[in-house]
Amino acid sequence: MMHGSREGMKEDSDAAKSSFNEKTDGMLTERDAIRYSRQISILGFGKEKQRKLKSAKVMVAGAGGLGSAAALYLAAAGIGYIKIIDDDAVELSNLNRQIFYGEEDIGKDKASCAEKKLKSMNADIKVRGIKEKITEDNAVELIKDVDAVVDCLDNFDTRYIINDACIKLGIPLFHGACMEFGGQAMTVIPEETACLRCIFPKPPHKKVPILGAVAGTIGTIQATEVVKFFAGIEPALAGKLLIYDGKFFSYELIELKRRENCPSCGVSNED
Amino acid sequence: MKIKVKFFSSHREAVGRSEINMKVDEGMRLKELMDMLMGSYPKLKKLSEYTVLSLNHRYASGEEILKEGDEVAIFPPVEGG
């Protein structure tokens, strides 16, 4: 039964995507070819893969430390449409890591500041900032018109909501989280790889201190995974969890397996 | 039999070392190893609720039976953004 409703949502999502693609698909402009020349010239990349980035629509959930880094690099790379969502206002204590913002932004909505910053960085892409809290009631509606979601949130309650919506709609999720000097990242491909609930059935530590540069490290790892995904290069973190320790510069890459009884993506939920 | 245990982030701080080479009994389960480590390192016990395990670079539940030469990694899942 759930499978049927997922198909229905997928059709809505496809319709929204094709309407967007009519406006953005097509050859790269001469300006695009110059702007992105340093990545187009990467062996195996080329103009065709850059065109795929231009057609891609990505939602960045959370405009904090991870979201600042991830969204700035996605905009710089030429992702055609970025929707960035956050319901908070900028505070002085955000500025050690949230490089979207400056002192003049304190008190302003993060979503509108982030939109302005991304547009100023790259006027050739479409950007939409949304000031809204992600809930079980609006998550599917918020993500159904994008091709991928980047999890830059700061709490697992909302992460589970986004995870479940992505699984339901079959939309890839690029997870990242950080604490003090360390962090983690994994890429969820629905129906193929483990989801967040498979690996983290219980929420981890609450409110944590974070070194800004570590949030930047994890956010840019997420952006790298997103760019590779749209360029047709296999995301290295699909089905894997990267554990990064920036204090001692060590890391571990762990192979993950889907959990059969996972309440979100478990096999028993699919019929 | 000999195994290697690696610690990351707060778990590394709790133990004071990045890795330990250990001798354990044949047939020991990963969760029994964890109980043993928490007995030796009380700070690790405080983190037990926030612990993710891997065995030979694969996600592990704790039920796995350890073998000679196994490599265990112990780390905290994190939440911030």
mmCIF file of C-alpha atoms in Angstrom:
data_model
loop_
_atom_site.group_PDB
_atom_site.id
_atom_site.type_symbol
_atom_site.label_atom_id
_atom_site.label_comp_id
_atom_site.label_asym_id
_atom_site.label_seq_id
_atom_site.Cartn_x
_atom_site.Cartn_y
_atom_site.Cartn_z
ATOM 1 C CA MET A 1 0.000 0.000 0.000
ATOM 2 C CA MET A 2 2.716 2.408 0.986
ATOM 3 C CA HIS A 3 4.486 1.583 -2.228
ATOM 4 C CA GLY A 4 1.443 2.771 -4.209
ATOM 5 C CA SER A 5 1.271 6.120 -2.445
ATOM 6 C CA ARG A 6 5.012 6.542 -2.895
ATOM 7 C CA GLU A 7 4.495 6.143 -6.662
ATOM 8 C CA GLY A 8 1.794 8.817 -6.576
ATOM 9 C CA MET A 9 4.109 11.245 -4.839
ATOM 10 C CA LYS A 10 6.886 10.356 -7.248
ATOM 11 C CA GLU A 11 4.648 11.339 -10.194
ATOM 12 C CA ASP A 12 3.919 14.728 -8.594
ATOM 13 C CA SER A 13 7.602 15.131 -8.000
ATOM 14 C CA ASP A 14 8.457 14.221 -11.598
ATOM 15 C CA ALA A 15 5.907 16.733 -12.901
ATOM 16 C CA ALA A 16 7.432 19.503 -10.806
ATOM 17 C CA LYS A 17 10.888 18.518 -11.986
ATOM 18 C CA SER A 18 9.995 18.545 -15.683
ATOM 19 C CA SER A 19 8.373 21.983 -15.354
ATOM 20 C CA PHE A 20 11.605 23.261 -13.823
ATOM 21 C CA ASN A 21 13.776 21.512 -16.378
ATOM 22 C CA GLU A 22 11.999 23.221 -19.267
ATOM 23 C CA LYS A 23 13.359 26.492 -17.906
ATOM 24 C CA THR A 24 16.853 25.355 -17.091
ATOM 25 C CA ASP A 25 17.786 22.489 -19.387
ATOM 26 C CA GLY A 26 19.788 23.134 -22.497
ATOM 27 C CA MET A 27 23.309 23.729 -23.517
ATOM 28 C CA LEU A 28 25.758 25.534 -21.293
ATOM 29 C CA THR A 29 26.226 29.174 -22.105
ATOM 30 C CA GLU A 30 29.599 30.560 -23.068
ATOM 31 C CA ARG A 31 29.722 32.177 -19.642
ATOM 32 C CA ASP A 32 29.014 28.793 -17.980
ATOM 33 C CA ALA A 33 31.856 27.204 -19.952
ATOM 34 C CA ILE A 34 34.264 29.846 -18.649
ATOM 35 C CA ARG A 35 32.872 30.013 -15.132
ATOM 36 C CA TYR A 36 33.094 26.261 -14.533
ATOM 37 C CA SER A 37 36.118 25.611 -16.755
ATOM 38 C CA ARG A 38 38.321 24.460 -13.866
ATOM 39 C CA GLN A 39 35.941 21.610 -13.021
ATOM 40 C CA ILE A 40 34.812 20.892 -16.599
ATOM 41 C CA SER A 41 38.449 20.165 -17.366
ATOM 42 C CA ILE A 42 38.686 17.480 -14.665
ATOM 43 C CA LEU A 43 39.349 14.144 -16.383
ATOM 44 C CA GLY A 44 36.010 12.408 -16.948
ATOM 45 C CA PHE A 45 33.913 15.467 -16.073
ATOM 46 C CA GLY A 46 33.343 17.573 -19.196
ATOM 47 C CA LYS A 47 30.540 19.874 -20.343
ATOM 48 C CA GLU A 48 27.851 17.179 -20.311
ATOM 49 C CA LYS A 49 28.315 16.586 -16.587
ATOM 50 C CA GLN A 50 28.318 20.328 -15.939
ATOM 51 C CA ARG A 51 25.006 20.505 -17.801
ATOM 52 C CA LYS A 52 23.632 17.848 -15.433
ATOM 53 C CA LEU A 53 24.620 20.015 -12.461
ATOM 54 C CA LYS A 54 22.792 22.929 -14.097
ATOM 55 C CA SER A 55 19.620 20.806 -14.331
ATOM 56 C CA ALA A 56 19.881 19.591 -10.725
ATOM 57 C CA LYS A 57 17.579 20.807 -7.967
ATOM 58 C CA VAL A 58 18.828 20.444 -4.419
ATOM 59 C CA MET A 59 17.369 21.297 -1.034
ATOM 60 C CA VAL A 60 19.782 22.230 1.738
ATOM 61 C CA ALA A 61 17.990 21.547 5.029
ATOM 62 C CA GLY A 62 19.512 23.854 7.635
ATOM 63 C CA ALA A 63 21.476 27.054 7.049
ATOM 64 C CA GLY A 64 23.950 26.648 9.916
ATOM 65 C CA GLY A 65 27.593 25.566 9.939
ATOM 66 C CA LEU A 66 27.159 22.584 7.631
ATOM 67 C CA GLY A 67 24.578 24.329 5.440
ATOM 68 C CA SER A 68 26.772 27.405 4.928
ATOM 69 C CA ALA A 69 29.682 25.357 3.616
ATOM 70 C CA ALA A 70 27.628 22.857 1.619
ATOM 71 C CA ALA A 71 25.364 25.432 -0.057
ATOM 72 C CA LEU A 72 28.188 27.839 -0.926
ATOM 73 C CA TYR A 73 30.110 25.082 -2.692
ATOM 74 C CA LEU A 74 26.989 23.770 -4.431
ATOM 75 C CA ALA A 75 26.261 27.277 -5.720
ATOM 76 C CA ALA A 76 29.862 27.749 -6.789
ATOM 77 C CA ALA A 77 29.767 24.390 -8.608
ATOM 78 C CA GLY A 78 26.712 25.459 -10.622
ATOM 79 C CA ILE A 79 23.885 23.375 -9.132
ATOM 80 C CA GLY A 80 20.963 24.924 -11.077
ATOM 81 C CA TYR A 81 18.474 25.318 -8.258
ATOM 82 C CA ILE A 82 19.144 25.499 -4.526
ATOM 83 C CA LYS A 83 16.329 25.643 -2.006
ATOM 84 C CA ILE A 84 17.635 26.448 1.467
ATOM 85 C CA ILE A 85 15.409 26.126 4.502
ATOM 86 C CA ASP A 86 15.857 27.320 8.096
ATOM 87 C CA ASP A 87 13.451 28.896 10.573
ATOM 88 C CA ASP A 88 16.035 30.605 12.802
ATOM 89 C CA ALA A 89 17.443 34.116 12.967
ATOM 90 C CA VAL A 90 21.178 34.851 12.993
ATOM 91 C CA GLU A 91 22.779 35.126 16.462
ATOM 92 C CA LEU A 92 26.237 36.319 17.472
ATOM 93 C CA SER A 93 27.120 32.802 18.699
ATOM 94 C CA ASN A 94 26.498 31.422 15.181
ATOM 95 C CA LEU A 95 29.341 33.377 13.630
ATOM 96 C CA ASN A 96 32.185 31.020 14.635
ATOM 97 C CA ARG A 97 31.000 28.521 12.043
ATOM 98 C CA GLN A 98 28.089 29.811 9.953
ATOM 99 C CA ILE A 99 30.054 31.539 7.219
ATOM 100 C CA PHE A 100 26.918 32.607 5.371
ATOM 101 C CA TYR A 101 26.565 35.485 7.807
ATOM 102 C CA GLY A 102 28.356 38.573 9.044
ATOM 103 C CA GLU A 103 27.814 40.847 12.019
ATOM 104 C CA GLU A 104 25.377 42.971 9.995
ATOM 105 C CA ASP A 105 23.064 39.933 9.693
ATOM 106 C CA ILE A 106 22.496 39.437 13.431
ATOM 107 C CA GLY A 107 18.751 39.334 14.107
ATOM 108 C CA LYS A 108 17.838 38.724 10.456
ATOM 109 C CA ASP A 109 16.252 35.543 9.064
ATOM 110 C CA LYS A 110 18.874 32.979 8.099
ATOM 111 C CA ALA A 111 16.863 31.830 5.068
ATOM 112 C CA SER A 112 16.745 35.273 3.456
ATOM 113 C CA CYS A 113 20.390 36.077 4.331
ATOM 114 C CA ALA A 114 21.474 32.721 2.863
ATOM 115 C CA GLU A 115 19.454 33.321 -0.301
ATOM 116 C CA LYS A 116 21.023 36.761 -0.724
ATOM 117 C CA LYS A 117 24.532 35.406 -0.181
ATOM 118 C CA LEU A 118 24.106 32.535 -2.642
ATOM 119 C CA LYS A 119 22.626 34.842 -5.291
ATOM 120 C CA SER A 120 25.510 37.254 -4.866
ATOM 121 C CA MET A 121 27.945 34.376 -5.337
ATOM 122 C CA ASN A 122 26.299 32.987 -8.436
ATOM 123 C CA ALA A 123 23.655 34.977 -10.327
ATOM 124 C CA ASP A 124 23.422 32.231 -12.964
ATOM 125 C CA ILE A 125 21.565 29.776 -10.697
ATOM 126 C CA LYS A 126 18.154 29.896 -9.056
ATOM 127 C CA VAL A 127 18.044 30.174 -5.266
ATOM 128 C CA ARG A 128 15.122 30.159 -2.855
ATOM 129 C CA GLY A 129 15.400 30.726 0.877
ATOM 130 C CA ILE A 130 12.481 29.420 2.939
ATOM 131 C CA LYS A 131 11.894 30.426 6.571
ATOM 132 C CA GLU A 132 10.002 27.419 7.833
ATOM 133 C CA LYS A 133 10.326 24.710 10.452
ATOM 134 C CA ILE A 134 10.491 21.238 8.944
ATOM 135 C CA THR A 135 7.751 19.049 10.435
ATOM 136 C CA GLU A 136 6.129 15.697 9.715
ATOM 137 C CA ASP A 137 3.258 17.623 8.132
ATOM 138 C CA ASN A 138 5.256 19.680 5.625
ATOM 139 C CA ALA A 139 8.390 17.603 4.914
ATOM 140 C CA VAL A 140 7.064 15.763 1.847
ATOM 141 C CA GLU A 141 5.657 18.972 0.373
ATOM 142 C CA LEU A 142 8.972 20.773 0.926
ATOM 143 C CA ILE A 143 11.146 18.155 -0.746
ATOM 144 C CA LYS A 144 8.942 16.690 -3.468
ATOM 145 C CA ASP A 145 10.177 19.099 -6.160
ATOM 146 C CA VAL A 146 13.915 18.500 -5.618
ATOM 147 C CA ASP A 147 16.267 15.781 -6.821
ATOM 148 C CA ALA A 148 18.340 15.549 -3.624
ATOM 149 C CA VAL A 149 18.337 16.748 -0.015
ATOM 150 C CA VAL A 150 21.441 17.751 1.944
ATOM 151 C CA ASP A 151 20.990 17.129 5.665
ATOM 152 C CA CYS A 152 22.670 20.085 7.361
ATOM 153 C CA LEU A 153 20.344 20.060 10.364
ATOM 154 C CA ASP A 154 21.396 20.358 13.999
ATOM 155 C CA ASN A 155 19.111 17.766 15.595
ATOM 156 C CA PHE A 156 18.111 14.172 14.992
ATOM 157 C CA ASP A 157 14.385 14.683 15.518
ATOM 158 C CA THR A 158 14.222 16.738 12.314
ATOM 159 C CA ARG A 159 16.796 14.507 10.614
ATOM 160 C CA TYR A 160 14.471 11.521 11.105
ATOM 161 C CA ILE A 161 11.594 13.497 9.543
ATOM 162 C CA ILE A 162 13.684 14.398 6.465
ATOM 163 C CA ASN A 163 15.056 10.852 6.268
ATOM 164 C CA ASP A 164 11.539 9.365 6.272
ATOM 165 C CA ALA A 165 10.295 11.818 3.622
ATOM 166 C CA CYS A 166 13.290 11.073 1.381
ATOM 167 C CA ILE A 167 12.733 7.314 1.743
ATOM 168 C CA LYS A 168 9.033 7.759 0.947
ATOM 169 C CA LEU A 169 9.728 9.822 -2.183
ATOM 170 C CA GLY A 170 12.846 7.933 -3.299
ATOM 171 C CA ILE A 171 15.031 11.058 -3.065
ATOM 172 C CA PRO A 172 18.745 10.712 -2.162
ATOM 173 C CA LEU A 173 19.795 12.193 1.178
ATOM 174 C CA PHE A 174 23.295 13.481 1.898
ATOM 175 C CA HIS A 175 23.771 13.395 5.680
ATOM 176 C CA GLY A 176 26.366 15.247 7.713
ATOM 177 C CA ALA A 177 26.768 16.062 11.408
ATOM 178 C CA CYS A 178 29.571 17.383 13.600
ATOM 179 C CA MET A 179 30.662 17.822 17.198
ATOM 180 C CA GLU A 180 33.715 19.527 18.680
ATOM 181 C CA PHE A 181 36.606 18.420 16.418
ATOM 182 C CA GLY A 182 34.822 15.542 14.679
ATOM 183 C CA GLY A 183 32.003 14.651 12.376
ATOM 184 C CA GLN A 184 30.328 12.082 10.212
ATOM 185 C CA ALA A 185 28.845 11.874 6.724
ATOM 186 C CA MET A 186 26.875 9.264 4.803
ATOM 187 C CA THR A 187 24.852 9.177 1.600
ATOM 188 C CA VAL A 188 21.447 7.506 1.590
ATOM 189 C CA ILE A 189 20.151 6.147 -1.712
ATOM 190 C CA PRO A 190 16.578 4.975 -0.997
ATOM 191 C CA GLU A 191 15.903 1.268 -1.557
ATOM 192 C CA GLU A 192 19.636 0.682 -2.081
ATOM 193 C CA THR A 193 21.569 1.746 0.999
ATOM 194 C CA ALA A 194 21.050 2.016 4.738
ATOM 195 C CA CYS A 195 19.102 5.061 5.942
ATOM 196 C CA LEU A 196 19.707 7.198 9.041
ATOM 197 C CA ARG A 197 17.284 5.155 11.143
ATOM 198 C CA CYS A 198 19.092 1.912 10.203
ATOM 199 C CA ILE A 199 22.350 3.210 11.663
ATOM 200 C CA PHE A 200 21.229 5.691 14.317
ATOM 201 C CA PRO A 201 18.028 4.273 15.810
ATOM 202 C CA LYS A 202 18.525 6.529 18.839
ATOM 203 C CA PRO A 203 19.383 10.245 18.675
ATOM 204 C CA PRO A 204 22.985 10.967 19.727
ATOM 205 C CA HIS A 205 24.344 13.734 21.970
ATOM 206 C CA LYS A 206 22.263 16.880 22.343
ATOM 207 C CA LYS A 207 23.434 20.461 21.640
ATOM 208 C CA VAL A 208 27.149 20.297 21.172
ATOM 209 C CA PRO A 209 30.108 22.629 20.839
ATOM 210 C CA ILE A 210 31.562 22.757 17.323
ATOM 211 C CA LEU A 211 34.766 24.105 15.866
ATOM 212 C CA GLY A 212 33.731 26.120 12.806
ATOM 213 C CA ALA A 213 36.314 24.695 10.447
ATOM 214 C CA VAL A 214 35.123 21.149 11.256
ATOM 215 C CA ALA A 215 31.568 22.063 10.206
ATOM 216 C CA GLY A 216 33.159 23.387 7.011
ATOM 217 C CA THR A 217 35.025 20.119 6.463
ATOM 218 C CA ILE A 218 31.899 17.988 6.804
ATOM 219 C CA GLY A 219 29.744 20.434 4.784
ATOM 220 C CA THR A 220 32.184 20.394 1.887
ATOM 221 C CA ILE A 221 32.325 16.581 2.003
ATOM 222 C CA GLN A 222 28.526 16.618 1.631
ATOM 223 C CA ALA A 223 28.783 19.072 -1.292
ATOM 224 C CA THR A 224 31.399 16.863 -2.973
ATOM 225 C CA GLU A 225 29.069 13.868 -2.706
ATOM 226 C CA VAL A 226 26.150 15.853 -4.197
ATOM 227 C CA VAL A 227 28.211 17.129 -7.137
ATOM 228 C CA LYS A 228 29.529 13.627 -7.883
ATOM 229 C CA PHE A 229 26.014 12.186 -7.699
ATOM 230 C CA PHE A 230 24.673 14.610 -10.311
ATOM 231 C CA ALA A 231 27.778 14.276 -12.461
ATOM 232 C CA GLY A 232 27.173 10.531 -12.638
ATOM 233 C CA ILE A 233 30.227 9.705 -10.516
ATOM 234 C CA GLU A 234 29.324 7.177 -7.817
ATOM 235 C CA PRO A 235 29.046 8.886 -4.417
ATOM 236 C CA ALA A 236 31.775 7.221 -2.364
ATOM 237 C CA LEU A 237 29.672 7.466 0.813
ATOM 238 C CA ALA A 238 26.621 5.641 -0.576
ATOM 239 C CA GLY A 239 26.180 2.786 1.887
ATOM 240 C CA LYS A 240 29.153 3.959 3.922
ATOM 241 C CA LEU A 241 29.648 6.082 7.025
ATOM 242 C CA LEU A 242 32.649 8.375 7.169
ATOM 243 C CA ILE A 243 33.862 9.137 10.688
ATOM 244 C CA TYR A 244 36.198 12.121 10.769
ATOM 245 C CA ASP A 245 38.334 13.093 13.747
ATOM 246 C CA GLY A 246 39.830 16.535 13.135
ATOM 247 C CA LYS A 247 41.694 16.671 16.432
ATOM 248 C CA PHE A 248 44.000 13.808 15.523
ATOM 249 C CA PHE A 249 43.338 13.818 11.749
ATOM 250 C CA SER A 250 42.160 10.267 11.525
ATOM 251 C CA TYR A 251 39.156 8.811 9.783
ATOM 252 C CA GLU A 252 37.309 5.555 9.377
ATOM 253 C CA LEU A 253 35.108 4.446 6.500
ATOM 254 C CA ILE A 254 32.522 1.884 7.556
ATOM 255 C CA GLU A 255 30.408 -0.289 5.303
ATOM 256 C CA LEU A 256 26.730 -0.138 6.219
ATOM 257 C CA LYS A 257 23.870 -2.563 5.761
ATOM 258 C CA ARG A 258 20.146 -1.851 5.669
ATOM 259 C CA ARG A 259 18.333 -2.976 8.782
ATOM 260 C CA GLU A 260 15.487 -5.343 7.901
ATOM 261 C CA ASN A 261 13.279 -4.070 10.703
ATOM 262 C CA CYS A 262 14.117 -0.385 10.126
ATOM 263 C CA PRO A 263 10.926 1.618 10.779
ATOM 264 C CA SER A 264 11.718 3.864 7.802
ATOM 265 C CA CYS A 265 13.242 1.748 5.028
ATOM 266 C CA GLY A 266 12.888 -1.822 6.349
ATOM 267 C CA VAL A 267 11.879 -4.482 3.837
ATOM 268 C CA SER A 268 8.753 -5.220 5.867
ATOM 269 C CA ASN A 269 7.509 -1.650 5.175
ATOM 270 C CA GLU A 270 7.671 -1.870 1.414
ATOM 271 C CA ASP A 271 4.377 -3.678 0.717
ATOM 272 C CA MET B 1 43.686 -14.493 20.189
ATOM 273 C CA LYS B 2 44.860 -10.997 19.279
ATOM 274 C CA ILE B 3 42.604 -8.164 18.135
ATOM 275 C CA LYS B 4 42.996 -4.415 17.619
ATOM 276 C CA VAL B 5 40.560 -1.809 19.004
ATOM 277 C CA LYS B 6 40.522 1.767 17.630
ATOM 278 C CA PHE B 7 38.883 4.728 19.361
ATOM 279 C CA PHE B 8 37.617 7.956 17.816
ATOM 280 C CA SER B 9 36.735 11.457 19.067
ATOM 281 C CA SER B 10 35.276 11.501 22.605
ATOM 282 C CA HIS B 11 35.898 7.752 22.952
ATOM 283 C CA ARG B 12 39.570 8.284 22.162
ATOM 284 C CA GLU B 13 39.698 11.002 24.836
ATOM 285 C CA ALA B 14 37.955 8.682 27.320
ATOM 286 C CA VAL B 15 40.534 5.950 26.822
ATOM 287 C CA GLY B 16 43.509 8.264 26.336
ATOM 288 C CA ARG B 17 44.779 6.283 23.361
ATOM 289 C CA SER B 18 43.923 5.945 19.702
ATOM 290 C CA GLU B 19 44.178 2.162 19.647
ATOM 291 C CA ILE B 20 44.842 -0.857 21.822
ATOM 292 C CA ASN B 21 46.125 -4.299 20.877
ATOM 293 C CA MET B 22 44.410 -6.858 23.065
ATOM 294 C CA LYS B 23 44.378 -10.575 23.764
ATOM 295 C CA VAL B 24 40.853 -11.938 24.204
ATOM 296 C CA ASP B 25 39.289 -15.372 24.630
ATOM 297 C CA GLU B 26 38.137 -17.400 21.640
ATOM 298 C CA GLY B 27 34.401 -17.097 21.051
ATOM 299 C CA MET B 28 34.048 -13.670 22.700
ATOM 300 C CA ARG B 29 31.254 -11.507 21.324
ATOM 301 C CA LEU B 30 31.824 -7.857 20.472
ATOM 302 C CA LYS B 31 29.370 -6.722 23.168
ATOM 303 C CA GLU B 32 31.327 -8.749 25.755
ATOM 304 C CA LEU B 33 34.488 -6.965 24.640
ATOM 305 C CA MET B 34 32.662 -3.653 25.147
ATOM 306 C CA ASP B 35 31.674 -4.666 28.689
ATOM 307 C CA MET B 36 35.303 -5.534 29.387
ATOM 308 C CA LEU B 37 36.547 -2.206 28.017
ATOM 309 C CA MET B 38 33.968 -0.256 30.011
ATOM 310 C CA GLY B 39 35.162 -2.038 33.141
ATOM 311 C CA SER B 40 38.733 -0.955 32.415
ATOM 312 C CA TYR B 41 37.852 2.582 31.302
ATOM 313 C CA PRO B 42 35.021 4.081 33.428
ATOM 314 C CA LYS B 43 34.894 7.186 31.199
ATOM 315 C CA LEU B 44 34.005 4.896 28.288
ATOM 316 C CA LYS B 45 31.052 3.567 30.261
ATOM 317 C CA LYS B 46 29.636 7.085 30.527
ATOM 318 C CA LEU B 47 29.582 7.219 26.723
ATOM 319 C CA SER B 48 28.028 3.776 26.281
ATOM 320 C CA GLU B 49 24.646 5.181 25.313
ATOM 321 C CA TYR B 50 26.315 7.098 22.496
ATOM 322 C CA THR B 51 28.473 4.457 20.914
ATOM 323 C CA VAL B 52 28.605 3.052 17.397
ATOM 324 C CA LEU B 53 30.692 -0.021 16.622
ATOM 325 C CA SER B 54 32.326 -1.403 13.536
ATOM 326 C CA LEU B 55 34.103 -4.698 13.000
ATOM 327 C CA ASN B 56 36.647 -4.916 10.186
ATOM 328 C CA HIS B 57 35.253 -1.684 8.715
ATOM 329 C CA ARG B 58 31.675 -2.960 8.714
ATOM 330 C CA TYR B 59 28.862 -1.658 10.888
ATOM 331 C CA ALA B 60 28.395 -4.019 13.841
ATOM 332 C CA SER B 61 25.512 -4.700 16.225
ATOM 333 C CA GLY B 62 27.620 -6.147 19.060
ATOM 334 C CA GLU B 63 26.383 -9.714 18.583
ATOM 335 C CA GLU B 64 29.323 -10.639 16.321
ATOM 336 C CA ILE B 65 31.821 -13.260 17.528
ATOM 337 C CA LEU B 66 35.388 -11.986 17.413
ATOM 338 C CA LYS B 67 38.121 -13.737 15.449
ATOM 339 C CA GLU B 68 41.926 -13.588 15.422
ATOM 340 C CA GLY B 69 43.192 -10.378 13.807
ATOM 341 C CA ASP B 70 39.849 -8.543 13.976
ATOM 342 C CA GLU B 71 39.827 -4.758 14.022
ATOM 343 C CA VAL B 72 37.137 -3.057 16.092
ATOM 344 C CA ALA B 73 36.369 0.676 15.872
ATOM 345 C CA ILE B 74 34.439 2.539 18.561
ATOM 346 C CA PHE B 75 33.098 6.036 17.968
ATOM 347 C CA PRO B 76 30.292 8.431 18.902
ATOM 348 C CA PRO B 77 27.491 9.360 16.521
ATOM 349 C CA VAL B 78 27.143 13.149 16.486
ATOM 350 C CA GLU B 79 24.246 15.534 16.082
ATOM 351 C CA GLY B 80 25.400 19.122 15.566
ATOM 352 C CA GLY B 81 25.309 21.150 12.411
#
